[in-house]
Amino acid sequence: MKPAVLGNPAPLGLMGFGMTTILLCMKLAGLIPAESLGMIVAMGIFYGGIAQVIAGWLEYHKGNTFAGTAFTSFGLFWILFIAIQLLPTLGLAAAVDGKSMGALIGVWGLFMAYMFIATLNKPMIFRIIFGSATVLFFVIAIGDYTGEALIKTIGGYIGIFCGSCAFYLAMADILNETFGRKVLPIG
């Protein structure tokens, strides 16, 4: 019996990360209203969260530890981030203060920095995505820790760039595979 052939799960994970990051960061940058949080929560649970976890597990199945770790971790990050937003509104936990949120996001920045190091032997677009995500997490962490709205706004623009790069890589993977040639370069 011929083993099942899996498609490439990376575009799903990249889109889950990219699109959810873009939406949240548009809110941080002030480009969409604060009332859009409900939309971002739904996106974070289902596409940023669940879809990335699925993509991560499929990457592990393919033997890709880097992508499996990246997608599964970020999928669970989105679920964690949404839980932190929702639990206080449901009366199940106290709201997280800015300094604590800054510490949490800072730890994720440290994770991103190590993942960035792992991209140094990958195509340039990976270094751009993970490098900008590292900067994004540290900038947002500083904004949360200090309470400085301008810093979080700057982080929002960094995140829009980072998410757009992930979106680009997802489309490059899909289009290059679909057409059987390099339609969009990845460096």
PDB file of C-alpha atoms in Angstrom:
ATOM      1  CA  MET A   1       0.000   0.000   0.000  1.00  0.00           C
ATOM      2  CA  LYS A   2       1.313   3.408  -0.955  1.00  0.00           C
ATOM      3  CA  PRO A   3       1.762   5.817   1.990  1.00  0.00           C
ATOM      4  CA  ALA A   4      -0.523   8.847   2.067  1.00  0.00           C
ATOM      5  CA  VAL A   5       0.993  11.992   0.624  1.00  0.00           C
ATOM      6  CA  LEU A   6       0.452  15.114   2.678  1.00  0.00           C
ATOM      7  CA  GLY A   7       0.134  18.550   1.216  1.00  0.00           C
ATOM      8  CA  ASN A   8       2.277  21.376   2.539  1.00  0.00           C
ATOM      9  CA  PRO A   9       0.748  22.592   5.840  1.00  0.00           C
ATOM     10  CA  ALA A  10       3.045  25.635   6.022  1.00  0.00           C
ATOM     11  CA  PRO A  11       0.748  28.015   4.081  1.00  0.00           C
ATOM     12  CA  LEU A  12      -2.081  27.289   6.535  1.00  0.00           C
ATOM     13  CA  GLY A  13       0.164  28.038   9.511  1.00  0.00           C
ATOM     14  CA  LEU A  14       1.663  31.110   7.873  1.00  0.00           C
ATOM     15  CA  MET A  15      -1.768  32.512   6.999  1.00  0.00           C
ATOM     16  CA  GLY A  16      -3.032  31.811  10.525  1.00  0.00           C
ATOM     17  CA  PHE A  17      -0.062  33.691  11.957  1.00  0.00           C
ATOM     18  CA  GLY A  18       0.042  36.413   9.310  1.00  0.00           C
ATOM     19  CA  MET A  19      -3.614  37.346   9.088  1.00  0.00           C
ATOM     20  CA  THR A  20      -4.233  37.243  12.839  1.00  0.00           C
ATOM     21  CA  THR A  21      -1.090  39.276  13.502  1.00  0.00           C
ATOM     22  CA  ILE A  22      -2.093  41.857  10.889  1.00  0.00           C
ATOM     23  CA  LEU A  23      -5.564  42.297  12.407  1.00  0.00           C
ATOM     24  CA  LEU A  24      -4.366  42.609  16.008  1.00  0.00           C
ATOM     25  CA  CYS A  25      -1.591  44.975  14.991  1.00  0.00           C
ATOM     26  CA  MET A  26      -3.979  47.121  12.940  1.00  0.00           C
ATOM     27  CA  LYS A  27      -5.870  47.612  16.218  1.00  0.00           C
ATOM     28  CA  LEU A  28      -2.633  48.402  18.096  1.00  0.00           C
ATOM     29  CA  ALA A  29      -1.642  50.894  15.385  1.00  0.00           C
ATOM     30  CA  GLY A  30      -5.060  52.570  15.645  1.00  0.00           C
ATOM     31  CA  LEU A  31      -6.053  51.662  12.079  1.00  0.00           C
ATOM     32  CA  ILE A  32      -9.185  49.802  13.168  1.00  0.00           C
ATOM     33  CA  PRO A  33     -11.307  50.623  16.222  1.00  0.00           C
ATOM     34  CA  ALA A  34     -11.014  49.042  19.665  1.00  0.00           C
ATOM     35  CA  GLU A  35     -14.487  47.566  19.102  1.00  0.00           C
ATOM     36  CA  SER A  36     -12.889  45.196  16.568  1.00  0.00           C
ATOM     37  CA  LEU A  37     -11.530  43.121  19.472  1.00  0.00           C
ATOM     38  CA  GLY A  38     -14.400  40.599  19.125  1.00  0.00           C
ATOM     39  CA  MET A  39     -13.375  39.914  15.528  1.00  0.00           C
ATOM     40  CA  ILE A  40      -9.742  39.566  16.593  1.00  0.00           C
ATOM     41  CA  VAL A  41     -10.713  37.182  19.412  1.00  0.00           C
ATOM     42  CA  ALA A  42     -12.567  34.924  16.968  1.00  0.00           C
ATOM     43  CA  MET A  43      -9.691  35.075  14.477  1.00  0.00           C
ATOM     44  CA  GLY A  44      -7.211  34.360  17.271  1.00  0.00           C
ATOM     45  CA  ILE A  45      -9.049  31.277  18.483  1.00  0.00           C
ATOM     46  CA  PHE A  46      -9.858  29.670  15.166  1.00  0.00           C
ATOM     47  CA  TYR A  47      -7.306  30.757  12.566  1.00  0.00           C
ATOM     48  CA  GLY A  48      -4.413  32.079  14.595  1.00  0.00           C
ATOM     49  CA  GLY A  49      -4.886  29.368  17.214  1.00  0.00           C
ATOM     50  CA  ILE A  50      -6.466  26.133  16.062  1.00  0.00           C
ATOM     51  CA  ALA A  51      -5.327  26.301  12.418  1.00  0.00           C
ATOM     52  CA  GLN A  52      -1.715  26.907  13.448  1.00  0.00           C
ATOM     53  CA  VAL A  53      -1.763  24.036  15.940  1.00  0.00           C
ATOM     54  CA  ILE A  54      -3.052  21.743  13.187  1.00  0.00           C
ATOM     55  CA  ALA A  55      -0.382  23.015  10.780  1.00  0.00           C
ATOM     56  CA  GLY A  56       2.270  22.517  13.463  1.00  0.00           C
ATOM     57  CA  TRP A  57       1.277  18.929  14.123  1.00  0.00           C
ATOM     58  CA  LEU A  58       1.270  18.192  10.401  1.00  0.00           C
ATOM     59  CA  GLU A  59       4.759  19.692  10.146  1.00  0.00           C
ATOM     60  CA  TYR A  60       5.921  17.411  12.981  1.00  0.00           C
ATOM     61  CA  HIS A  61       4.425  14.494  11.055  1.00  0.00           C
ATOM     62  CA  LYS A  62       6.560  15.534   8.064  1.00  0.00           C
ATOM     63  CA  GLY A  63       9.649  15.605  10.290  1.00  0.00           C
ATOM     64  CA  ASN A  64       9.990  19.412  10.284  1.00  0.00           C
ATOM     65  CA  THR A  65      10.831  20.259  13.893  1.00  0.00           C
ATOM     66  CA  PHE A  66      11.340  23.988  13.212  1.00  0.00           C
ATOM     67  CA  ALA A  67       7.937  24.536  11.569  1.00  0.00           C
ATOM     68  CA  GLY A  68       6.227  22.148  13.978  1.00  0.00           C
ATOM     69  CA  THR A  69       7.571  24.093  16.941  1.00  0.00           C
ATOM     70  CA  ALA A  70       6.872  27.504  15.386  1.00  0.00           C
ATOM     71  CA  PHE A  71       3.286  26.808  14.299  1.00  0.00           C
ATOM     72  CA  THR A  72       2.240  24.808  17.363  1.00  0.00           C
ATOM     73  CA  SER A  73       3.788  27.365  19.722  1.00  0.00           C
ATOM     74  CA  PHE A  74       2.174  30.316  17.970  1.00  0.00           C
ATOM     75  CA  GLY A  75      -1.177  28.567  17.718  1.00  0.00           C
ATOM     76  CA  LEU A  76      -1.085  27.983  21.441  1.00  0.00           C
ATOM     77  CA  PHE A  77       0.161  31.560  21.978  1.00  0.00           C
ATOM     78  CA  TRP A  78      -2.951  32.902  20.247  1.00  0.00           C
ATOM     79  CA  ILE A  79      -5.214  30.688  22.353  1.00  0.00           C
ATOM     80  CA  LEU A  80      -3.338  31.825  25.489  1.00  0.00           C
ATOM     81  CA  PHE A  81      -3.534  35.481  24.439  1.00  0.00           C
ATOM     82  CA  ILE A  82      -7.284  35.241  23.790  1.00  0.00           C
ATOM     83  CA  ALA A  83      -7.832  33.444  27.118  1.00  0.00           C
ATOM     84  CA  ILE A  84      -6.043  36.296  28.898  1.00  0.00           C
ATOM     85  CA  GLN A  85      -8.482  38.719  27.226  1.00  0.00           C
ATOM     86  CA  LEU A  86     -11.624  36.645  27.856  1.00  0.00           C
ATOM     87  CA  LEU A  87     -11.200  35.097  31.308  1.00  0.00           C
ATOM     88  CA  PRO A  88     -11.569  38.408  33.195  1.00  0.00           C
ATOM     89  CA  THR A  89     -14.735  39.291  31.248  1.00  0.00           C
ATOM     90  CA  LEU A  90     -16.187  35.908  32.223  1.00  0.00           C
ATOM     91  CA  GLY A  91     -15.299  36.459  35.890  1.00  0.00           C
ATOM     92  CA  LEU A  92     -12.886  33.506  35.844  1.00  0.00           C
ATOM     93  CA  ALA A  93      -9.651  35.411  36.469  1.00  0.00           C
ATOM     94  CA  ALA A  94      -8.408  38.877  37.290  1.00  0.00           C
ATOM     95  CA  ALA A  95      -7.239  41.097  34.457  1.00  0.00           C
ATOM     96  CA  VAL A  96      -3.498  40.929  33.833  1.00  0.00           C
ATOM     97  CA  ASP A  97      -1.659  44.150  34.693  1.00  0.00           C
ATOM     98  CA  GLY A  98       0.654  45.825  32.166  1.00  0.00           C
ATOM     99  CA  LYS A  99       3.905  44.836  33.847  1.00  0.00           C
ATOM    100  CA  SER A 100       2.879  41.170  33.968  1.00  0.00           C
ATOM    101  CA  MET A 101       1.709  41.254  30.352  1.00  0.00           C
ATOM    102  CA  GLY A 102       5.002  42.892  29.407  1.00  0.00           C
ATOM    103  CA  ALA A 103       6.861  40.041  31.131  1.00  0.00           C
ATOM    104  CA  LEU A 104       4.771  37.435  29.307  1.00  0.00           C
ATOM    105  CA  ILE A 105       5.251  39.056  25.902  1.00  0.00           C
ATOM    106  CA  GLY A 106       8.954  39.548  26.684  1.00  0.00           C
ATOM    107  CA  VAL A 107       9.373  35.808  27.297  1.00  0.00           C
ATOM    108  CA  TRP A 108       7.758  35.184  23.917  1.00  0.00           C
ATOM    109  CA  GLY A 109      10.215  37.697  22.450  1.00  0.00           C
ATOM    110  CA  LEU A 110      13.031  35.603  23.854  1.00  0.00           C
ATOM    111  CA  PHE A 111      11.485  32.497  22.224  1.00  0.00           C
ATOM    112  CA  MET A 112      11.295  34.419  18.956  1.00  0.00           C
ATOM    113  CA  ALA A 113      14.935  35.461  19.210  1.00  0.00           C
ATOM    114  CA  TYR A 114      15.986  31.817  19.469  1.00  0.00           C
ATOM    115  CA  MET A 115      13.700  30.853  16.590  1.00  0.00           C
ATOM    116  CA  PHE A 116      15.253  33.694  14.576  1.00  0.00           C
ATOM    117  CA  ILE A 117      18.694  32.156  15.107  1.00  0.00           C
ATOM    118  CA  ALA A 118      17.322  28.928  13.620  1.00  0.00           C
ATOM    119  CA  THR A 119      16.389  30.839  10.445  1.00  0.00           C
ATOM    120  CA  LEU A 120      19.950  31.882   9.657  1.00  0.00           C
ATOM    121  CA  ASN A 121      20.347  28.952   7.268  1.00  0.00           C
ATOM    122  CA  LYS A 122      16.910  29.432   5.681  1.00  0.00           C
ATOM    123  CA  PRO A 123      15.795  31.698   2.824  1.00  0.00           C
ATOM    124  CA  MET A 124      15.782  35.455   3.533  1.00  0.00           C
ATOM    125  CA  ILE A 125      11.993  35.710   3.981  1.00  0.00           C
ATOM    126  CA  PHE A 126      12.221  33.465   7.067  1.00  0.00           C
ATOM    127  CA  ARG A 127      14.821  35.759   8.609  1.00  0.00           C
ATOM    128  CA  ILE A 128      12.638  38.777   7.848  1.00  0.00           C
ATOM    129  CA  ILE A 129       9.535  37.172   9.394  1.00  0.00           C
ATOM    130  CA  PHE A 130      11.230  35.872  12.523  1.00  0.00           C
ATOM    131  CA  GLY A 131      13.488  38.929  12.900  1.00  0.00           C
ATOM    132  CA  SER A 132      10.564  41.338  12.673  1.00  0.00           C
ATOM    133  CA  ALA A 133       8.495  39.113  15.004  1.00  0.00           C
ATOM    134  CA  THR A 134      11.318  39.238  17.554  1.00  0.00           C
ATOM    135  CA  VAL A 135      11.376  43.037  17.378  1.00  0.00           C
ATOM    136  CA  LEU A 136       7.556  43.087  17.512  1.00  0.00           C
ATOM    137  CA  PHE A 137       7.385  41.036  20.703  1.00  0.00           C
ATOM    138  CA  PHE A 138      10.057  43.078  22.474  1.00  0.00           C
ATOM    139  CA  VAL A 139       8.494  46.404  21.436  1.00  0.00           C
ATOM    140  CA  ILE A 140       5.019  45.296  22.548  1.00  0.00           C
ATOM    141  CA  ALA A 141       6.517  43.966  25.800  1.00  0.00           C
ATOM    142  CA  ILE A 142       8.116  47.362  26.474  1.00  0.00           C
ATOM    143  CA  GLY A 143       4.838  49.102  25.603  1.00  0.00           C
ATOM    144  CA  ASP A 144       2.877  46.847  27.958  1.00  0.00           C
ATOM    145  CA  TYR A 145       5.445  47.122  30.745  1.00  0.00           C
ATOM    146  CA  THR A 146       5.721  50.907  30.579  1.00  0.00           C
ATOM    147  CA  GLY A 147       2.128  51.632  29.598  1.00  0.00           C
ATOM    148  CA  GLU A 148       3.358  53.894  26.773  1.00  0.00           C
ATOM    149  CA  ALA A 149       0.703  53.839  24.058  1.00  0.00           C
ATOM    150  CA  LEU A 150       3.054  55.237  21.399  1.00  0.00           C
ATOM    151  CA  ILE A 151       5.404  52.264  21.826  1.00  0.00           C
ATOM    152  CA  LYS A 152       2.498  49.848  21.307  1.00  0.00           C
ATOM    153  CA  THR A 153       1.423  51.851  18.246  1.00  0.00           C
ATOM    154  CA  ILE A 154       4.918  51.480  16.791  1.00  0.00           C
ATOM    155  CA  GLY A 155       4.721  47.775  17.603  1.00  0.00           C
ATOM    156  CA  GLY A 156       1.449  47.661  15.696  1.00  0.00           C
ATOM    157  CA  TYR A 157       3.143  48.864  12.521  1.00  0.00           C
ATOM    158  CA  ILE A 158       6.005  46.403  12.999  1.00  0.00           C
ATOM    159  CA  GLY A 159       3.417  43.635  13.389  1.00  0.00           C
ATOM    160  CA  ILE A 160       1.580  44.637  10.215  1.00  0.00           C
ATOM    161  CA  PHE A 161       4.894  44.326   8.363  1.00  0.00           C
ATOM    162  CA  CYS A 162       5.706  40.986  10.021  1.00  0.00           C
ATOM    163  CA  GLY A 163       2.251  39.532   9.356  1.00  0.00           C
ATOM    164  CA  SER A 164       2.352  40.743   5.757  1.00  0.00           C
ATOM    165  CA  CYS A 165       5.672  38.950   5.244  1.00  0.00           C
ATOM    166  CA  ALA A 166       4.167  35.711   6.609  1.00  0.00           C
ATOM    167  CA  PHE A 167       1.182  36.221   4.274  1.00  0.00           C
ATOM    168  CA  TYR A 168       3.621  36.685   1.368  1.00  0.00           C
ATOM    169  CA  LEU A 169       5.505  33.476   2.188  1.00  0.00           C
ATOM    170  CA  ALA A 170       2.227  31.541   2.386  1.00  0.00           C
ATOM    171  CA  MET A 171       1.203  32.841  -1.037  1.00  0.00           C
ATOM    172  CA  ALA A 172       4.678  32.109  -2.449  1.00  0.00           C
ATOM    173  CA  ASP A 173       4.425  28.509  -1.205  1.00  0.00           C
ATOM    174  CA  ILE A 174       0.964  28.087  -2.742  1.00  0.00           C
ATOM    175  CA  LEU A 175       1.652  29.805  -6.057  1.00  0.00           C
ATOM    176  CA  ASN A 176       5.097  28.272  -6.561  1.00  0.00           C
ATOM    177  CA  GLU A 177       3.701  24.782  -5.911  1.00  0.00           C
ATOM    178  CA  THR A 178       0.582  25.362  -8.011  1.00  0.00           C
ATOM    179  CA  PHE A 179       2.488  26.600 -11.056  1.00  0.00           C
ATOM    180  CA  GLY A 180       5.484  24.304 -10.582  1.00  0.00           C
ATOM    181  CA  ARG A 181       7.923  27.207 -10.851  1.00  0.00           C
ATOM    182  CA  LYS A 182       9.079  30.245  -8.903  1.00  0.00           C
ATOM    183  CA  VAL A 183       6.261  32.766  -9.195  1.00  0.00           C
ATOM    184  CA  LEU A 184       7.151  34.609  -5.996  1.00  0.00           C
ATOM    185  CA  PRO A 185      10.766  34.466  -4.786  1.00  0.00           C
ATOM    186  CA  ILE A 186      11.537  33.686  -1.142  1.00  0.00           C
ATOM    187  CA  GLY A 187      15.234  34.566  -1.196  1.00  0.00           C
TER     188      GLY A 187
END
